[in-house]
């Protein structure tokens, strides 16, 4: 998390060779661009032509990689955004935060559509794969207390479709 977006030529991995004394293959980036000196890129998701960049400082940016341009979308003063999922229509994104709130944002209007609060910190947010989620309306949220929730994006809010408690294996 250094504030840079880096691109690699992954085809170089196909012919990678290492020595016995140094069994690590080092792949140098073919390009890199810094978003901002204070930025820490936590994650990126493809928003169908644009990239949605998640900054550890609580910002969400819209990025194009060729040519490089970055546009701030939102700044979240309440803390870190821990997950981000773009909708298939590319005008909405779903975010999760350490405040336990799952939010749906309209990117083109730059406004909050709706939100749902849960107890505890949300650590991860992922989209259910398109094969079983063709309309991109389901996400899975994992919380610090071990609860995993399946949420459906409806017209007026997030509907809880399933919740389970995961206990650590000993």
Coordinates of C-alpha atoms in Angstrom, one line a residue:
X1 CA 0.0 0.0 0.0
X2 CA 2.2 2.7 -1.3
X3 CA -0.1 5.0 -3.3
X4 CA 1.1 3.6 -6.7
X5 CA -0.9 1.8 -9.3
X6 CA 1.5 -0.6 -11.0
X7 CA 1.2 -2.8 -14.2
X8 CA 3.2 -5.9 -14.9
X9 CA 3.8 -8.0 -18.0
X10 CA 2.5 -11.3 -16.6
X11 CA 3.5 -13.2 -19.7
X12 CA 7.1 -12.9 -18.4
X13 CA 6.1 -15.4 -15.7
X14 CA 5.6 -18.1 -18.3
X15 CA 9.4 -18.2 -18.9
X16 CA 10.6 -17.3 -15.4
X17 CA 13.6 -19.1 -14.1
X18 CA 15.3 -18.9 -10.7
X19 CA 18.6 -20.0 -9.2
X20 CA 18.9 -22.5 -6.3
X21 CA 20.7 -19.9 -4.3
X22 CA 18.1 -17.2 -5.0
X23 CA 14.7 -19.1 -5.6
X24 CA 12.7 -15.9 -5.9
X25 CA 11.6 -14.4 -9.2
X26 CA 11.5 -10.7 -9.3
X27 CA 9.1 -9.1 -11.8
X28 CA 9.6 -5.4 -12.3
X29 CA 6.5 -3.3 -13.2
X30 CA 6.3 -2.0 -16.8
X31 CA 4.6 1.2 -15.6
X32 CA 3.6 2.8 -12.3
X33 CA 1.9 6.0 -11.4
X34 CA 1.4 7.6 -8.0
X35 CA -2.1 8.7 -7.2
X36 CA -1.0 11.1 -4.5
X37 CA 1.9 11.3 -2.0
X38 CA -0.4 10.5 1.0
X39 CA -2.4 7.9 -0.8
X40 CA -2.4 4.2 0.1
X41 CA -4.1 2.0 -2.5
X42 CA -6.0 -0.7 -0.7
X43 CA -7.8 -2.2 -3.7
X44 CA -9.1 -1.7 -7.2
X45 CA -12.1 -3.1 -9.1
X46 CA -12.9 -2.8 -12.8
X47 CA -15.9 -0.7 -13.3
X48 CA -16.2 -1.6 -17.0
X49 CA -13.9 0.9 -18.6
X50 CA -13.0 2.8 -15.5
X51 CA -11.3 1.6 -12.3
X52 CA -12.7 2.3 -8.9
X53 CA -9.8 2.7 -6.5
X54 CA -10.1 2.3 -2.8
X55 CA -7.7 4.3 -0.7
X56 CA -6.9 3.2 2.9
X57 CA -7.5 6.8 4.0
X58 CA -11.2 6.5 3.3
X59 CA -11.4 7.9 -0.2
X60 CA -12.8 6.3 -3.3
X61 CA -11.4 7.5 -6.7
X62 CA -12.4 7.0 -10.3
X63 CA -9.3 6.2 -12.4
X64 CA -8.5 5.6 -16.0
X65 CA -5.2 4.0 -16.7
X66 CA -4.5 5.1 -20.3
X67 CA -4.0 8.0 -20.1
X68 CA -3.6 8.2 -16.3
X69 CA -6.2 10.3 -14.7
X70 CA -7.7 10.2 -11.2
X71 CA -10.9 11.9 -10.0
X72 CA -12.0 11.8 -6.3
X73 CA -15.5 10.5 -5.9
X74 CA -16.0 10.5 -2.2
X75 CA -14.1 11.0 1.1
X76 CA -15.4 9.1 4.1
X77 CA -14.6 10.9 7.3
X78 CA -15.9 8.0 9.5
X79 CA -13.0 5.7 8.7
X80 CA -11.7 3.1 6.3
X81 CA -13.7 1.6 3.5
X82 CA -13.0 -2.1 3.7
X83 CA -14.8 -3.3 0.6
X84 CA -16.1 -2.1 -2.7
X85 CA -18.2 -3.8 -5.4
X86 CA -19.3 -2.1 -8.6
X87 CA -22.8 -2.9 -10.0
X88 CA -23.2 -4.3 -13.5
X89 CA -24.8 -1.1 -14.7
X90 CA -21.6 0.8 -13.7
X91 CA -23.6 3.7 -12.2
X92 CA -23.6 2.2 -8.7
X93 CA -21.1 0.9 -6.3
X94 CA -21.6 -0.9 -3.0
X95 CA -19.2 -0.1 -0.1
X96 CA -18.6 -1.6 3.3
X97 CA -16.7 0.2 6.2
X98 CA -15.3 -0.3 9.6
X99 CA -18.4 1.4 10.9
X100 CA -20.4 -1.8 10.0
X101 CA -22.5 0.1 7.3
X102 CA -23.1 -1.3 3.8
X103 CA -23.9 1.5 1.4
X104 CA -25.2 1.8 -2.1
X105 CA -23.9 4.8 -4.0
X106 CA -25.0 6.3 -7.3
X107 CA -21.7 7.2 -9.0
X108 CA -23.1 9.4 -11.7
X109 CA -25.2 11.5 -9.3
X110 CA -22.6 11.3 -6.5
X111 CA -25.1 10.5 -3.8
X112 CA -25.9 7.8 -1.3
X113 CA -28.9 5.8 -2.4
X114 CA -29.4 3.8 0.8
X115 CA -27.5 2.0 3.5
X116 CA -27.9 -0.7 6.1
X117 CA -26.1 -0.7 9.5
X118 CA -24.9 -3.9 11.2
X119 CA -23.1 -4.4 14.5
X120 CA -19.4 -4.9 14.3
X121 CA -16.7 -4.1 11.8
X122 CA -17.2 -5.3 8.2
X123 CA -13.8 -6.7 7.1
X124 CA -14.7 -7.9 3.5
X125 CA -17.3 -7.3 0.8
X126 CA -17.4 -9.5 -2.3
X127 CA -19.9 -9.9 -5.1
X128 CA -21.5 -13.3 -5.6
X129 CA -20.2 -14.6 -9.0
X130 CA -22.2 -13.8 -12.1
X131 CA -22.9 -17.4 -12.8
X132 CA -25.3 -17.5 -9.8
X133 CA -25.9 -13.8 -9.7
X134 CA -26.6 -12.6 -13.3
X135 CA -28.2 -9.3 -12.2
X136 CA -25.4 -8.5 -9.7
X137 CA -27.8 -7.9 -6.9
X138 CA -26.1 -10.2 -4.2
X139 CA -23.1 -9.5 -2.1
X140 CA -21.4 -11.3 0.8
X141 CA -20.2 -9.3 3.7
X142 CA -17.8 -10.8 6.3
X143 CA -17.6 -9.2 9.8
X144 CA -15.0 -9.1 12.4
X145 CA -17.1 -11.1 14.9
X146 CA -17.2 -14.1 12.4
X147 CA -20.7 -13.4 11.0
X148 CA -21.1 -13.8 7.2
X149 CA -24.1 -12.1 5.7
X150 CA -25.6 -12.5 2.2
X151 CA -27.4 -9.3 1.1
X152 CA -29.7 -8.7 -1.8
X153 CA -29.7 -5.2 -3.3
X154 CA -33.4 -4.3 -3.7
X155 CA -35.1 -1.1 -4.9
X156 CA -35.4 0.3 -1.4
X157 CA -32.6 -1.2 0.6
X158 CA -30.5 -4.3 1.3
X159 CA -32.4 -7.4 2.3
X160 CA -30.7 -9.9 4.5
X161 CA -31.0 -13.3 2.8
X162 CA -28.7 -15.4 4.9
X163 CA -26.5 -15.0 8.0
X164 CA -24.2 -17.5 9.6
X165 CA -21.6 -17.5 12.4
X166 CA -18.2 -18.9 11.6
X167 CA -16.3 -20.3 14.6
X168 CA -12.5 -20.6 14.5
X169 CA -11.1 -24.1 13.9
X170 CA -8.9 -25.3 16.8

